[in-house]
mmCIF file of C-alpha atoms in Angstrom:
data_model
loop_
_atom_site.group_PDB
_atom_site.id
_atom_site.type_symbol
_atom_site.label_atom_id
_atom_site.label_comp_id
_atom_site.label_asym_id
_atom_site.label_seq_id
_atom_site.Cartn_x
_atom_site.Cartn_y
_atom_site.Cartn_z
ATOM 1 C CA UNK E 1 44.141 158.278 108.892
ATOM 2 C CA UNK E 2 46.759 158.163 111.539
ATOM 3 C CA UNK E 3 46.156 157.075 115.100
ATOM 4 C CA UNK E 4 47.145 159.673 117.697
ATOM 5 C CA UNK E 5 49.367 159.151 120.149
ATOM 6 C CA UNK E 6 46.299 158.805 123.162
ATOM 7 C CA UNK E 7 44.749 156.844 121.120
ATOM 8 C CA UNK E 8 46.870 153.984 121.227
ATOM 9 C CA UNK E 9 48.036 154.860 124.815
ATOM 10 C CA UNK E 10 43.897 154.603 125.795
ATOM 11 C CA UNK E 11 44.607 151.150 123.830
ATOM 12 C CA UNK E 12 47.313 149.784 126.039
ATOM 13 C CA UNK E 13 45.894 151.134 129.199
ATOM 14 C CA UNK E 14 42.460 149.337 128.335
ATOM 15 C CA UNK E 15 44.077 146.310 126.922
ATOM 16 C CA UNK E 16 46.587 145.635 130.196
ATOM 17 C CA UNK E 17 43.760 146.149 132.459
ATOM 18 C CA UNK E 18 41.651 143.846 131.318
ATOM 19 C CA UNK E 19 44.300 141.261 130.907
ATOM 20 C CA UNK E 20 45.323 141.480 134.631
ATOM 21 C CA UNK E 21 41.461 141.840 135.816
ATOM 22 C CA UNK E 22 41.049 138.412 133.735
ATOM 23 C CA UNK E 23 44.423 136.651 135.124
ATOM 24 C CA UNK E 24 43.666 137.904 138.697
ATOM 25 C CA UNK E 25 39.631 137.495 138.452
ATOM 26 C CA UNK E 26 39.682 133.846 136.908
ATOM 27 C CA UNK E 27 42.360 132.938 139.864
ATOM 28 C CA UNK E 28 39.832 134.012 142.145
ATOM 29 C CA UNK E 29 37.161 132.241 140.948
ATOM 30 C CA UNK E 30 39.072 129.003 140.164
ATOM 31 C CA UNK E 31 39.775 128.932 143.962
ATOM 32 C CA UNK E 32 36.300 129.047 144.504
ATOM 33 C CA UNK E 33 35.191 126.744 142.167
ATOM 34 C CA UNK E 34 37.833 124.138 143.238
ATOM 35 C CA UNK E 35 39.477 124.679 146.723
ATOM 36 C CA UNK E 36 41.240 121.546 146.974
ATOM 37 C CA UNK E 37 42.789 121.083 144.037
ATOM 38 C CA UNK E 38 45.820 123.601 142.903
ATOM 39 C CA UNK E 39 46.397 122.007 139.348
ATOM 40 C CA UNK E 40 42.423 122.478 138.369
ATOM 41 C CA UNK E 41 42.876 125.746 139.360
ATOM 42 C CA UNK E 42 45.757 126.276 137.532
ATOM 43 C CA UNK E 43 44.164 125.036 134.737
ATOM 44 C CA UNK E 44 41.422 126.973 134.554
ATOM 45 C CA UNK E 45 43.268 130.156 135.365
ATOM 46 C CA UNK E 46 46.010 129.503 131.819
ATOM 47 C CA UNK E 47 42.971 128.449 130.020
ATOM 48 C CA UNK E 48 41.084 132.002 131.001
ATOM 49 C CA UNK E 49 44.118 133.977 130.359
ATOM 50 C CA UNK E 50 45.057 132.213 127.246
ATOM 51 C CA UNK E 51 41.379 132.892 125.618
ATOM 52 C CA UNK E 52 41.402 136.554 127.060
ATOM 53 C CA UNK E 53 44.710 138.010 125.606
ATOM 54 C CA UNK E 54 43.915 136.614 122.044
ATOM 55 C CA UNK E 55 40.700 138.136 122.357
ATOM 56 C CA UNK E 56 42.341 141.155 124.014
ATOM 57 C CA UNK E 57 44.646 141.043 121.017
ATOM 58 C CA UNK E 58 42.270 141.170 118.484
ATOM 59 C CA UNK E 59 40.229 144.134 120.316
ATOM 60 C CA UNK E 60 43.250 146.492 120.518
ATOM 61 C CA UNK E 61 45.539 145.292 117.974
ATOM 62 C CA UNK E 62 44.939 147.599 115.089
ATOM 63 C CA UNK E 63 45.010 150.777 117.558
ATOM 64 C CA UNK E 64 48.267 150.560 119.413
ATOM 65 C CA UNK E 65 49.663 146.428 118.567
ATOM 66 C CA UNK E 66 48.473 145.244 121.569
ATOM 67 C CA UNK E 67 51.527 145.183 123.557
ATOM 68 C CA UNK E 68 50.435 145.054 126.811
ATOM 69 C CA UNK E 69 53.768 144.565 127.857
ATOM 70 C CA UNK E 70 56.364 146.618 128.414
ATOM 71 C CA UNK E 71 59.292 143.633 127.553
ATOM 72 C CA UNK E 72 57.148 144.149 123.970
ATOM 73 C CA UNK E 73 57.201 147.541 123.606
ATOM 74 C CA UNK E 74 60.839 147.816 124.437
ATOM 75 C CA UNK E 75 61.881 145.171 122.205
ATOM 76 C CA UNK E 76 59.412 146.930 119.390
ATOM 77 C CA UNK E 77 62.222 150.082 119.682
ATOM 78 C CA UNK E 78 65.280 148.477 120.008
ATOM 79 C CA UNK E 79 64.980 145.915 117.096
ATOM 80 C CA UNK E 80 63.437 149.236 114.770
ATOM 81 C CA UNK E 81 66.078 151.705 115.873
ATOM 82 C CA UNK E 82 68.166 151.066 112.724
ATOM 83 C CA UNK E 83 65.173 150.715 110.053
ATOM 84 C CA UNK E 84 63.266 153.393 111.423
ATOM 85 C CA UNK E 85 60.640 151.651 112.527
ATOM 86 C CA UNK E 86 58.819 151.047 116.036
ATOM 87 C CA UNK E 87 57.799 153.220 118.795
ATOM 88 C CA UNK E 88 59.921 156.377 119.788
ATOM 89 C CA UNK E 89 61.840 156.641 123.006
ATOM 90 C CA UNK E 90 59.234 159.257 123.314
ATOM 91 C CA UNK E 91 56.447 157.066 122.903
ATOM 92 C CA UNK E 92 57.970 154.277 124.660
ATOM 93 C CA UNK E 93 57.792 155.404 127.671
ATOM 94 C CA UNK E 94 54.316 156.682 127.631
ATOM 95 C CA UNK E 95 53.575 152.488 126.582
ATOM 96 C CA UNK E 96 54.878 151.674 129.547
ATOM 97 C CA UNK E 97 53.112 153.972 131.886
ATOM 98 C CA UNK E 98 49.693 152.877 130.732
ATOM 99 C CA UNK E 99 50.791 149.466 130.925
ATOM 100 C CA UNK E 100 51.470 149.648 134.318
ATOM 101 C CA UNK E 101 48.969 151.972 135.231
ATOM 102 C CA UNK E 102 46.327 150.214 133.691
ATOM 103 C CA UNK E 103 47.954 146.415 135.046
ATOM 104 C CA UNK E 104 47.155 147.982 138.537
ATOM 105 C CA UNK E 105 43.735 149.515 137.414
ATOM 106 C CA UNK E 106 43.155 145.703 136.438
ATOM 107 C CA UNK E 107 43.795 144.260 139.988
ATOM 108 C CA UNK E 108 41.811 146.969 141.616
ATOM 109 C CA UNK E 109 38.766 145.830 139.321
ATOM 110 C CA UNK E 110 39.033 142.088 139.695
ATOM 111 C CA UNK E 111 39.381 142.633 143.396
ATOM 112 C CA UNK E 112 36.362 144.729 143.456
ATOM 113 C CA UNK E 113 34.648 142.396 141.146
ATOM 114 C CA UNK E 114 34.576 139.157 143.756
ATOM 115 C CA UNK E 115 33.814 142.215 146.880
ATOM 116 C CA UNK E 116 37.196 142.475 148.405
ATOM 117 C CA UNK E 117 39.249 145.196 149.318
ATOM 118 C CA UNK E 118 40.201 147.420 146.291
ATOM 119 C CA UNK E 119 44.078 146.744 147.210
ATOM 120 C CA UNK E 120 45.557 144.108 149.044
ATOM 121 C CA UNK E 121 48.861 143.414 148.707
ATOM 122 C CA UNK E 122 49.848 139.992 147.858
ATOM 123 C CA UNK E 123 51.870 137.694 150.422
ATOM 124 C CA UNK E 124 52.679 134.862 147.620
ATOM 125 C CA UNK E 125 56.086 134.791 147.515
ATOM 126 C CA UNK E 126 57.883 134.160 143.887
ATOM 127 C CA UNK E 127 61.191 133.834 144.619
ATOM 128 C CA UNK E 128 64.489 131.877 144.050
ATOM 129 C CA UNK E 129 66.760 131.110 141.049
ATOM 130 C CA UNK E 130 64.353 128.416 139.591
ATOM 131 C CA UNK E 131 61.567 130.557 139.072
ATOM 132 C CA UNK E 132 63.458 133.375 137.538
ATOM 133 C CA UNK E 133 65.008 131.072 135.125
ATOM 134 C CA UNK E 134 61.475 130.051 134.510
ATOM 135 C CA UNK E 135 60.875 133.822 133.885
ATOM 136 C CA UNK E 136 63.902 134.105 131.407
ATOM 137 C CA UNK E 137 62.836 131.314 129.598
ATOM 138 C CA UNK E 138 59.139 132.175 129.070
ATOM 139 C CA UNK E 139 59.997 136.416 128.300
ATOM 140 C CA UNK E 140 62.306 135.045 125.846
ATOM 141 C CA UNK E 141 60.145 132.548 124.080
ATOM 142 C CA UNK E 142 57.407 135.127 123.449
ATOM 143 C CA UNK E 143 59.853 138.170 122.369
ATOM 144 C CA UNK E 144 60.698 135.378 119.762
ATOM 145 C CA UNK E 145 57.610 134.538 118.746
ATOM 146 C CA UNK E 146 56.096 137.966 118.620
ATOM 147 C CA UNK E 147 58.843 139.399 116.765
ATOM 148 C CA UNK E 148 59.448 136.297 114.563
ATOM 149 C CA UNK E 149 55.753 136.035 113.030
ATOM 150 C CA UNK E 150 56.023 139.765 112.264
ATOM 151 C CA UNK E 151 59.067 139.065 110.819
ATOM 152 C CA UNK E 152 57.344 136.180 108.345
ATOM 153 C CA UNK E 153 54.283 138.407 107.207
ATOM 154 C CA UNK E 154 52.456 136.612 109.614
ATOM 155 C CA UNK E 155 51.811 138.624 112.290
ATOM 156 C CA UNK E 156 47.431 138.552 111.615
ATOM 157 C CA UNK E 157 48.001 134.746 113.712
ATOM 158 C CA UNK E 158 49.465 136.905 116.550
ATOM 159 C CA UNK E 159 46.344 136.457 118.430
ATOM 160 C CA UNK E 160 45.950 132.701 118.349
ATOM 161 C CA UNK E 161 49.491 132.208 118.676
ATOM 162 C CA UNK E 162 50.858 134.527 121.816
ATOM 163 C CA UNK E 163 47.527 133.289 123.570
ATOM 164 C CA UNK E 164 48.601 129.629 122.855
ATOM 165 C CA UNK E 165 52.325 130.199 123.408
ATOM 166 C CA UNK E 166 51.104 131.917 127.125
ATOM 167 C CA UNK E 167 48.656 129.749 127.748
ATOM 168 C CA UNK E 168 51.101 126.543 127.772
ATOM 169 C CA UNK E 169 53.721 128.775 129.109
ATOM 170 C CA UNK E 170 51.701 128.524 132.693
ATOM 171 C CA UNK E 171 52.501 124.640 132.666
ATOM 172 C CA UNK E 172 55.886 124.457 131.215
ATOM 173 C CA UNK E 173 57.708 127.031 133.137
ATOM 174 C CA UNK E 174 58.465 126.981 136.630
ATOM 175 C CA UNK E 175 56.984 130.805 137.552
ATOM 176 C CA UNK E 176 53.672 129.996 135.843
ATOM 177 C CA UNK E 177 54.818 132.511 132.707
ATOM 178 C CA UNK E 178 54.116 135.885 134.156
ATOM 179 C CA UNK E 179 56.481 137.290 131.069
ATOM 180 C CA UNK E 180 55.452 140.826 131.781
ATOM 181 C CA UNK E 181 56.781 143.008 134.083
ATOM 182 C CA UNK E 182 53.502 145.350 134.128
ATOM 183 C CA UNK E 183 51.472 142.488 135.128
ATOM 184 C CA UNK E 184 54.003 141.888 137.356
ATOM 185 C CA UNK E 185 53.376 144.934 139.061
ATOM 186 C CA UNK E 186 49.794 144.758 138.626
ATOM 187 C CA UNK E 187 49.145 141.595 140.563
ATOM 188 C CA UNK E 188 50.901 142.667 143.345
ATOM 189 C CA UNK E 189 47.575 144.500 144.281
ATOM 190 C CA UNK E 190 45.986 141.505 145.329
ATOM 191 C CA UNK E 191 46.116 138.673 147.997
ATOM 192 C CA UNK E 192 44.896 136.028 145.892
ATOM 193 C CA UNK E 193 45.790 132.917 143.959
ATOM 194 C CA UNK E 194 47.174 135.309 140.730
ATOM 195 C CA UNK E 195 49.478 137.439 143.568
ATOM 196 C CA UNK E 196 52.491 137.677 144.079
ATOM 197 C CA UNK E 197 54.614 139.514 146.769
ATOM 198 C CA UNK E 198 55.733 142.942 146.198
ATOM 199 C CA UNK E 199 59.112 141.532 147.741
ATOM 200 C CA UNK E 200 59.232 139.314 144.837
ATOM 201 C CA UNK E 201 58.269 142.252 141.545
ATOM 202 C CA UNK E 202 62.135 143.046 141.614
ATOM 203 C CA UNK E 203 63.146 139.832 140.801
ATOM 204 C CA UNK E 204 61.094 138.608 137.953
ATOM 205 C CA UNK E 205 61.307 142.285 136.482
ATOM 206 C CA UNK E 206 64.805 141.387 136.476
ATOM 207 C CA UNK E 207 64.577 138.073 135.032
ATOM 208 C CA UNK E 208 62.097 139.708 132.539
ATOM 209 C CA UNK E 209 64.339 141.991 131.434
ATOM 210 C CA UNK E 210 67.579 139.444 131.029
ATOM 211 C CA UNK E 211 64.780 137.087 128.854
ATOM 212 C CA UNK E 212 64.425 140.558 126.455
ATOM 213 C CA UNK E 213 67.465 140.420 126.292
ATOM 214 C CA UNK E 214 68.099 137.112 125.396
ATOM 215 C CA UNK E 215 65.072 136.960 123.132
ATOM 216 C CA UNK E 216 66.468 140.479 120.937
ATOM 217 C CA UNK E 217 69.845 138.136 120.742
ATOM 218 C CA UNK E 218 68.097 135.285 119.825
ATOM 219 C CA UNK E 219 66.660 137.517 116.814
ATOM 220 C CA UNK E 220 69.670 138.594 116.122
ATOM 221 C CA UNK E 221 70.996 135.572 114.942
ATOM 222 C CA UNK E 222 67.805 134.073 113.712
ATOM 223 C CA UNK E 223 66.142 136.805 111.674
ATOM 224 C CA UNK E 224 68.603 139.582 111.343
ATOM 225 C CA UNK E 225 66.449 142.228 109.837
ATOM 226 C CA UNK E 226 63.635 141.553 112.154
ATOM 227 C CA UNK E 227 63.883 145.336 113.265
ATOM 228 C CA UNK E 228 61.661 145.817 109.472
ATOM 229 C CA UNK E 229 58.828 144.549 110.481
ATOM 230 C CA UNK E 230 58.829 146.348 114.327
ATOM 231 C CA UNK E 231 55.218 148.358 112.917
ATOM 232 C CA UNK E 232 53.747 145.069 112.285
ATOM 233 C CA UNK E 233 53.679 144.189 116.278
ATOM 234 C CA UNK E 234 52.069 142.497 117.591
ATOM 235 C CA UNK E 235 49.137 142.926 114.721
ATOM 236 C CA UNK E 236 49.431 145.184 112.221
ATOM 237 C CA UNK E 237 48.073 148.377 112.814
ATOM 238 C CA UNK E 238 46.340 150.495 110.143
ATOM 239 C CA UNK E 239 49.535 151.375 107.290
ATOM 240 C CA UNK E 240 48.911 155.005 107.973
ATOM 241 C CA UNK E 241 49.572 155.134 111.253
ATOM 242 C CA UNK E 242 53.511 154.625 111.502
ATOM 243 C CA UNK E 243 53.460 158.172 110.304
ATOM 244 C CA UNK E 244 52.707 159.218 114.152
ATOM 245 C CA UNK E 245 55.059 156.727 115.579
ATOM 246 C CA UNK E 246 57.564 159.112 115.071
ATOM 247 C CA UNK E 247 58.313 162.947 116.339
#
């Protein structure tokens, strides 16, 4: 059978949320658990998130690919434009909605979660060149991956991997790997240790999108027909349903 359009948009919305509820609700409880030390918390924060989007992955995967992300879903139609392939402009931007809808619906719940206010706008500030670099560096890295393990029939380790590859991403990267400019969004909606500024979204969504872009050029060169395998991100969805990735 093929899978419906609100289907897989139910998928992404579902998926996103409960990826920011577990990056903003295991910040929150990692500054509980250990208030004086910022690199435990850290830790235990990547190692939460990590665990949760492979999980995440696995739960929603075969319904819409998992995206979660609109850097993934836009990537998805620009490398299958050519082979026909990958979401619609159509159904691109209805991805991206529920991402970003559902990012903030994730917030709201992990705030609600630990009893504070629904919203509260973070006053972390992420900015300055360094940590946008570290942004174009980390959206990069996991276009690449993504795209390259779908490219090499092995997009079923998708789960393990893009948890693994985000999970070290917190540690090697200067911005702590956000990587998605729905979460991005999303944890603006809370004053905690996962927030960040609402004066500071504009940058990393920018730095987001020049690491897309860098990561689709990176493909380019590497894996030239890439765009083929666009219905096989970020794990393969049931055969049938490409049908009704199309108009």
């Amino acid at each position: 059978m093929t899978i419906a359009l609100p289907r897989r948009l139910l998928a992404e919305f579902t998926g996103t949320a409960l990826l920011v509820t577990a990056v903003v609700g295991s910040g929150i409880m990692a500054t509980d658990l250990s208030p004086d030390d910022v690199g435990l918390q850290l830790l235990q924060n990547s190692i939460a998130t990590a665990f949760a989007l492979g999980v995440l992955i696995l739960m929603f995967g075969p319904v819409s690919g998992a995206h979660f992300n609109p850097v993934v879903s836009a990537a998805d139609w620009l490398l299958g434009r050519r082979s026909g392939t990958g979401l619609s402009p159509r159904h691109l931007a209805g991805y991206v909605a529920a991402q970003v809808t559902g990012a903030i619906a994730g917030s709201v719940l992990a705030n609600l979660m630990f009893d504070l206010s629904a919203v509260s706008f973070s006053g972390r500030d992420r900015s300055g060149g360094n940590l946008w670099l570290g942004e174009v560096v980390a959206t990069a890295g996991l276009v690449l991956l993504i795209f390259a393990l779908a490219r090499s029939g092995r997009a079923t380790v998708a789960p393990a991997a893009v948890g693994a590859y985000i999970g070290a991403a917190y540690w090697f990267t200067s911005s702590t790997s956000f990587a998605n400019p729905a979460v991005t969004v999303g944890r603006a909606f809370t004053d905690t240790f996962a927030g960040i500024a609402p004066t500071s979204v504009p940058g990393f969504v920018v730095a987001q999108v020049v690491g897309l872009a860098v990561g689709v050029g990176l493909l380019a060169a590497l894996y030239p027909d890439a765009g083929a395998a666009a219905d096989q991100v970020v794990v393969p969805a049931d055969d049938q349903a490409t049908a009704s990735r199309h108009p």
